[in-house]
PDB file of C-alpha atoms in Angstrom:
ATOM      1  CA  MET G  18     -31.884  19.960 -26.898  1.00  0.00           C
ATOM      2  CA  VAL G  19     -35.012  21.431 -25.415  1.00  0.00           C
ATOM      3  CA  GLY G  20     -37.990  19.245 -26.089  1.00  0.00           C
ATOM      4  CA  ALA G  21     -35.540  16.787 -27.900  1.00  0.00           C
ATOM      5  CA  GLY G  22     -38.253  18.333 -30.787  1.00  0.00           C
ATOM      6  CA  VAL G  23     -40.988  17.462 -29.134  1.00  0.00           C
ATOM      7  CA  ARG G  24     -44.088  20.099 -29.921  1.00  0.00           C
ATOM      8  CA  VAL G  25     -47.057  20.668 -27.036  1.00  0.00           C
ATOM      9  CA  ASP G  26     -49.589  22.122 -29.195  1.00  0.00           C
ATOM     10  CA  VAL G  27     -51.190  19.606 -31.249  1.00  0.00           C
ATOM     11  CA  SER G  28     -54.372  18.580 -30.566  1.00  0.00           C
ATOM     12  CA  GLU G  29     -55.644  16.142 -27.977  1.00  0.00           C
ATOM     13  CA  PRO G  30     -56.308  12.621 -30.234  1.00  0.00           C
ATOM     14  CA  PRO G  31     -59.954  12.044 -30.378  1.00  0.00           C
ATOM     15  CA  SER G  32     -61.767  10.136 -27.879  1.00  0.00           C
ATOM     16  CA  TRP G  33     -62.097   7.524 -30.730  1.00  0.00           C
ATOM     17  CA  ILE G  34     -58.607   5.940 -30.670  1.00  0.00           C
ATOM     18  CA  TYR G  35     -59.078   5.576 -26.417  1.00  0.00           C
ATOM     19  CA  LYS G  36     -61.777   3.907 -27.024  1.00  0.00           C
ATOM     20  CA  GLN G  37     -61.633   1.891 -30.169  1.00  0.00           C
ATOM     21  CA  VAL G  38     -57.862   1.167 -29.962  1.00  0.00           C
ATOM     22  CA  ILE G  39     -55.306   1.629 -26.314  1.00  0.00           C
ATOM     23  CA  ASP G  40     -58.643   0.925 -24.463  1.00  0.00           C
ATOM     24  CA  PRO G  41     -58.966  -2.739 -25.930  1.00  0.00           C
ATOM     25  CA  MET G  42     -55.435  -3.272 -25.494  1.00  0.00           C
ATOM     26  CA  VAL G  43     -55.342  -2.255 -22.257  1.00  0.00           C
ATOM     27  CA  GLY G  44     -57.922  -4.522 -21.974  1.00  0.00           C
ATOM     28  CA  ASP G  45     -56.304  -7.407 -23.755  1.00  0.00           C
ATOM     29  CA  LYS G  46     -53.053  -6.422 -21.798  1.00  0.00           C
ATOM     30  CA  ILE G  47     -51.247  -6.052 -24.161  1.00  0.00           C
ATOM     31  CA  VAL G  48     -49.948  -2.116 -23.119  1.00  0.00           C
ATOM     32  CA  GLU G  49     -50.649  -1.200 -19.404  1.00  0.00           C
ATOM     33  CA  LYS G  50     -52.719   1.798 -18.304  1.00  0.00           C
ATOM     34  CA  ASP G  51     -52.110   5.203 -18.518  1.00  0.00           C
ATOM     35  CA  PHE G  52     -48.445   3.639 -20.769  1.00  0.00           C
ATOM     36  CA  ILE G  53     -49.272   5.728 -24.019  1.00  0.00           C
ATOM     37  CA  ASN G  54     -48.916   9.558 -23.690  1.00  0.00           C
ATOM     38  CA  SER G  55     -47.957  10.607 -27.640  1.00  0.00           C
ATOM     39  CA  ILE G  56     -49.741   9.912 -30.554  1.00  0.00           C
ATOM     40  CA  ALA G  57     -49.197  10.049 -33.527  1.00  0.00           C
ATOM     41  CA  LEU G  58     -50.160   9.063 -37.480  1.00  0.00           C
ATOM     42  CA  ASN G  59     -48.002   8.033 -39.870  1.00  0.00           C
ATOM     43  CA  VAL G  60     -50.027   8.082 -43.373  1.00  0.00           C
ATOM     44  CA  TYR G  61     -48.505   7.395 -47.053  1.00  0.00           C
ATOM     45  CA  HIS G  62     -51.472   8.946 -49.418  1.00  0.00           C
ATOM     46  CA  ASP G  63     -51.092   6.605 -52.188  1.00  0.00           C
ATOM     47  CA  GLY G  64     -48.400   4.005 -51.385  1.00  0.00           C
ATOM     48  CA  LYS G  65     -45.778   5.222 -52.949  1.00  0.00           C
ATOM     49  CA  GLU G  66     -43.552   7.548 -50.489  1.00  0.00           C
ATOM     50  CA  GLY G  67     -42.707   5.429 -46.973  1.00  0.00           C
ATOM     51  CA  LEU G  68     -40.855   6.854 -44.163  1.00  0.00           C
ATOM     52  CA  ALA G  69     -36.901   7.105 -44.300  1.00  0.00           C
ATOM     53  CA  GLN G  70     -34.335   4.900 -41.775  1.00  0.00           C
ATOM     54  CA  HIS G  71     -34.344   6.101 -37.958  1.00  0.00           C
ATOM     55  CA  PHE G  72     -34.649   5.187 -34.374  1.00  0.00           C
ATOM     56  CA  ASP G  73     -37.612   6.048 -32.295  1.00  0.00           C
ATOM     57  CA  ASP G  74     -34.670   6.823 -29.533  1.00  0.00           C
ATOM     58  CA  ALA G  75     -34.657   6.586 -25.690  1.00  0.00           C
ATOM     59  CA  VAL G  76     -34.363   9.995 -25.467  1.00  0.00           C
ATOM     60  CA  ARG G  77     -36.914  10.798 -25.953  1.00  0.00           C
ATOM     61  CA  PHE G  78     -39.901   7.666 -25.660  1.00  0.00           C
ATOM     62  CA  ARG G  79     -39.479   4.734 -23.492  1.00  0.00           C
ATOM     63  CA  GLN G  80     -40.237   1.484 -24.782  1.00  0.00           C
ATOM     64  CA  PRO G  81     -41.883  -0.568 -25.596  1.00  0.00           C
ATOM     65  CA  ILE G  82     -43.726   1.153 -29.226  1.00  0.00           C
ATOM     66  CA  TYR G  83     -47.075  -0.086 -30.275  1.00  0.00           C
ATOM     67  CA  SER G  84     -47.751   0.488 -33.974  1.00  0.00           C
ATOM     68  CA  LEU G  85     -51.031  -0.473 -35.333  1.00  0.00           C
ATOM     69  CA  ARG G  86     -51.469  -0.957 -39.077  1.00  0.00           C
ATOM     70  CA  ILE G  87     -54.252   0.805 -40.985  1.00  0.00           C
ATOM     71  CA  PHE G  88     -55.786   0.427 -44.542  1.00  0.00           C
ATOM     72  CA  SER G  89     -53.413  -1.724 -46.243  1.00  0.00           C
ATOM     73  CA  ASP G  90     -51.142  -4.381 -45.759  1.00  0.00           C
ATOM     74  CA  SER G  91     -47.038  -3.317 -45.514  1.00  0.00           C
ATOM     75  CA  ARG G  92     -43.427  -4.124 -44.104  1.00  0.00           C
ATOM     76  CA  LEU G  93     -41.348  -2.600 -41.297  1.00  0.00           C
ATOM     77  CA  SER G  94     -37.932  -3.212 -43.187  1.00  0.00           C
ATOM     78  CA  PHE G  95     -34.723  -3.034 -41.168  1.00  0.00           C
ATOM     79  CA  GLY G  96     -30.858  -1.922 -41.287  1.00  0.00           C
ATOM     80  CA  SER G  97     -31.694  -0.630 -44.925  1.00  0.00           C
ATOM     81  CA  GLN G  98     -28.781   0.750 -45.838  1.00  0.00           C
ATOM     82  CA  PHE G  99     -30.431   3.673 -48.383  1.00  0.00           C
ATOM     83  CA  TYR G 100     -34.132   4.825 -48.414  1.00  0.00           C
ATOM     84  CA  GLY G 101     -36.022   3.552 -51.778  1.00  0.00           C
ATOM     85  CA  PHE G 102     -33.572   0.727 -52.083  1.00  0.00           C
ATOM     86  CA  CYS G 103     -34.482  -2.951 -51.857  1.00  0.00           C
ATOM     87  CA  ASN G 104     -32.320  -3.814 -49.581  1.00  0.00           C
ATOM     88  CA  GLY G 105     -31.798  -4.991 -45.566  1.00  0.00           C
ATOM     89  CA  ALA G 106     -31.009  -7.071 -43.164  1.00  0.00           C
ATOM     90  CA  PHE G 107     -34.461  -8.150 -42.337  1.00  0.00           C
ATOM     91  CA  CYS G 108     -38.361  -6.679 -43.168  1.00  0.00           C
ATOM     92  CA  ILE G 109     -41.276  -7.907 -40.343  1.00  0.00           C
ATOM     93  CA  PRO G 110     -44.594  -8.495 -42.669  1.00  0.00           C
ATOM     94  CA  MET G 111     -47.490  -6.304 -41.423  1.00  0.00           C
ATOM     95  CA  PRO G 112     -51.062  -6.956 -42.173  1.00  0.00           C
ATOM     96  CA  ARG G 113     -53.213  -4.692 -42.032  1.00  0.00           C
ATOM     97  CA  GLY G 114     -54.904  -4.150 -37.979  1.00  0.00           C
ATOM     98  CA  CYS G 115     -51.526  -6.078 -36.811  1.00  0.00           C
ATOM     99  CA  ILE G 116     -50.071  -4.248 -33.644  1.00  0.00           C
ATOM    100  CA  THR G 117     -46.700  -4.152 -33.737  1.00  0.00           C
ATOM    101  CA  ILE G 118     -44.692  -3.920 -30.900  1.00  0.00           C
ATOM    102  CA  LEU G 119     -40.703  -3.139 -29.670  1.00  0.00           C
ATOM    103  CA  GLU G 120     -40.023  -4.493 -26.841  1.00  0.00           C
ATOM    104  CA  GLU G 121     -37.850  -2.324 -24.258  1.00  0.00           C
ATOM    105  CA  GLU G 122     -34.266  -2.733 -25.072  1.00  0.00           C
ATOM    106  CA  SER G 123     -34.436  -5.324 -27.613  1.00  0.00           C
ATOM    107  CA  PHE G 124     -32.698  -5.662 -30.986  1.00  0.00           C
ATOM    108  CA  ALA G 125     -34.953  -4.477 -33.292  1.00  0.00           C
ATOM    109  CA  ALA G 126     -35.674  -0.758 -30.884  1.00  0.00           C
ATOM    110  CA  ASN G 127     -31.827  -0.464 -30.346  1.00  0.00           C
ATOM    111  CA  GLY G 128     -29.636  -1.871 -31.938  1.00  0.00           C
ATOM    112  CA  ILE G 129     -30.903  -1.600 -36.150  1.00  0.00           C
ATOM    113  CA  LYS G 130     -32.531   1.150 -37.452  1.00  0.00           C
ATOM    114  CA  HIS G 131     -36.019   0.672 -39.101  1.00  0.00           C
ATOM    115  CA  CYS G 132     -38.216   1.808 -42.175  1.00  0.00           C
ATOM    116  CA  VAL G 133     -41.270   1.613 -44.289  1.00  0.00           C
ATOM    117  CA  ARG G 134     -39.875   1.632 -48.260  1.00  0.00           C
ATOM    118  CA  PRO G 135     -41.653   2.787 -51.184  1.00  0.00           C
ATOM    119  CA  CYS G 136     -41.356  -1.176 -51.614  1.00  0.00           C
ATOM    120  CA  ASP G 137     -42.797  -2.303 -48.382  1.00  0.00           C
ATOM    121  CA  MET G 138     -45.945  -0.723 -49.388  1.00  0.00           C
ATOM    122  CA  THR G 139     -49.035  -2.317 -51.129  1.00  0.00           C
ATOM    123  CA  GLY G 140     -50.932   0.608 -51.297  1.00  0.00           C
ATOM    124  CA  LYS G 141     -52.564   3.332 -49.210  1.00  0.00           C
ATOM    125  CA  SER G 142     -51.746   2.832 -45.942  1.00  0.00           C
ATOM    126  CA  ALA G 143     -51.280   4.070 -42.578  1.00  0.00           C
ATOM    127  CA  ALA G 144     -49.056   3.442 -38.789  1.00  0.00           C
ATOM    128  CA  LEU G 145     -50.474   4.264 -35.623  1.00  0.00           C
ATOM    129  CA  ILE G 146     -47.804   4.663 -33.612  1.00  0.00           C
ATOM    130  CA  MET G 147     -48.338   4.893 -29.823  1.00  0.00           C
ATOM    131  CA  ARG G 148     -45.978   5.455 -27.187  1.00  0.00           C
ATOM    132  CA  GLN G 149     -44.724   7.055 -23.966  1.00  0.00           C
ATOM    133  CA  MET G 150     -42.947   9.924 -24.046  1.00  0.00           C
ATOM    134  CA  HIS G 151     -40.574  10.713 -20.839  1.00  0.00           C
ATOM    135  CA  HIS G 152     -41.641  13.394 -18.941  1.00  0.00           C
ATOM    136  CA  LYS G 153     -38.628  15.426 -18.025  1.00  0.00           C
ATOM    137  CA  VAL G 154     -38.609  15.921 -22.872  1.00  0.00           C
ATOM    138  CA  LEU G 155     -42.878  16.798 -22.201  1.00  0.00           C
ATOM    139  CA  ASN G 156     -41.814  19.258 -19.870  1.00  0.00           C
ATOM    140  CA  GLU G 157     -38.964  21.000 -21.557  1.00  0.00           C
ATOM    141  CA  ALA G 158     -41.099  21.605 -25.195  1.00  0.00           C
ATOM    142  CA  LYS G 159     -44.225  22.797 -22.516  1.00  0.00           C
ATOM    143  CA  GLN G 160     -41.683  25.330 -21.172  1.00  0.00           C
ATOM    144  CA  TYR G 161     -40.748  25.949 -24.752  1.00  0.00           C
ATOM    145  CA  ASP G 162     -43.678  26.368 -25.917  1.00  0.00           C
ATOM    146  CA  GLU G 163     -45.089  28.836 -23.306  1.00  0.00           C
ATOM    147  CA  LYS G 164     -41.886  30.951 -22.790  1.00  0.00           C
ATOM    148  CA  VAL G 165     -40.472  31.144 -26.203  1.00  0.00           C
ATOM    149  CA  ASP G 166     -42.468  29.807 -29.275  1.00  0.00           C
ATOM    150  CA  PHE G 167     -46.018  31.518 -28.189  1.00  0.00           C
ATOM    151  CA  PRO G 168     -44.384  34.324 -27.222  1.00  0.00           C
ATOM    152  CA  SER G 169     -42.862  35.290 -30.047  1.00  0.00           C
ATOM    153  CA  TRP G 170     -44.779  33.769 -32.495  1.00  0.00           C
ATOM    154  CA  PHE G 171     -47.416  37.290 -30.856  1.00  0.00           C
ATOM    155  CA  SER G 172     -45.059  39.481 -30.703  1.00  0.00           C
ATOM    156  CA  THR G 173     -44.234  39.356 -34.333  1.00  0.00           C
ATOM    157  CA  LEU G 174     -47.475  40.838 -34.875  1.00  0.00           C
ATOM    158  CA  SER G 175     -45.810  44.262 -34.237  1.00  0.00           C
ATOM    159  CA  ILE G 176     -46.065  46.786 -36.846  1.00  0.00           C
ATOM    160  CA  ASP G 177     -42.735  48.510 -35.718  1.00  0.00           C
ATOM    161  CA  GLU G 178     -40.024  48.631 -38.245  1.00  0.00           C
ATOM    162  CA  ASN G 179     -37.471  47.345 -36.015  1.00  0.00           C
ATOM    163  CA  SER G 180     -39.398  44.407 -34.857  1.00  0.00           C
ATOM    164  CA  ILE G 181     -37.191  41.066 -34.386  1.00  0.00           C
ATOM    165  CA  SER G 182     -38.750  38.356 -37.012  1.00  0.00           C
ATOM    166  CA  TYR G 183     -40.502  35.590 -34.729  1.00  0.00           C
ATOM    167  CA  SER G 184     -36.811  32.986 -35.958  1.00  0.00           C
ATOM    168  CA  ASP G 185     -34.741  35.255 -34.265  1.00  0.00           C
ATOM    169  CA  GLN G 186     -36.921  35.454 -31.666  1.00  0.00           C
ATOM    170  CA  LYS G 187     -37.047  31.715 -31.082  1.00  0.00           C
ATOM    171  CA  ARG G 188     -33.046  31.811 -31.598  1.00  0.00           C
ATOM    172  CA  ILE G 189     -32.292  33.858 -28.941  1.00  0.00           C
ATOM    173  CA  GLU G 190     -35.263  32.604 -26.222  1.00  0.00           C
ATOM    174  CA  ALA G 191     -33.831  28.863 -27.006  1.00  0.00           C
ATOM    175  CA  GLU G 192     -30.021  30.025 -26.477  1.00  0.00           C
ATOM    176  CA  LYS G 193     -31.356  31.473 -23.231  1.00  0.00           C
ATOM    177  CA  ILE G 194     -33.526  28.102 -21.612  1.00  0.00           C
ATOM    178  CA  LEU G 195     -30.630  26.908 -22.631  1.00  0.00           C
ATOM    179  CA  ARG G 196     -28.522  28.474 -20.238  1.00  0.00           C
ATOM    180  CA  GLY G 197     -30.793  27.826 -17.654  1.00  0.00           C
ATOM    181  CA  LEU G 198     -30.834  24.670 -17.820  1.00  0.00           C
ATOM    182  CA  LYS G 199     -27.211  24.152 -17.539  1.00  0.00           C
TER     183      LYS G 199
END
């Protein structure tokens, strides 16, 4: 899979995330300097939606993975069988402001899926997910963006009625890249 589904055409994180969150974590020896190269913000607008069970897989991400809970308290549930149901093996509380760490090679990181169910939230909530993407994955994603995504999109601006659609161009170019990686 090219770039393992990673996007590189996004804006840099705002500087306040480094100043207010990551730099203090480095100073308190929670995370190594320059470890974090990927930041995602999961926003739960009204506390009625969640995030289905998943792994933060080792193909894309190096562990540990750090999460900062903002806006309100929540729980992180593990081993849920069906999304939206109040089942599961166990959950951990995540009070507003806490940092949760999925440690390298831990059962919580690799042995069981985790999720945030609607019943795990108390209201509007968000999580700042900080992790390291493997450099090979980032390089593949950059190559895909430079050689497929942007050129394909730009070429669809053609007025020629025989031009190839953006989605077809993406598929064709991705197939070429995949053949070249083998």
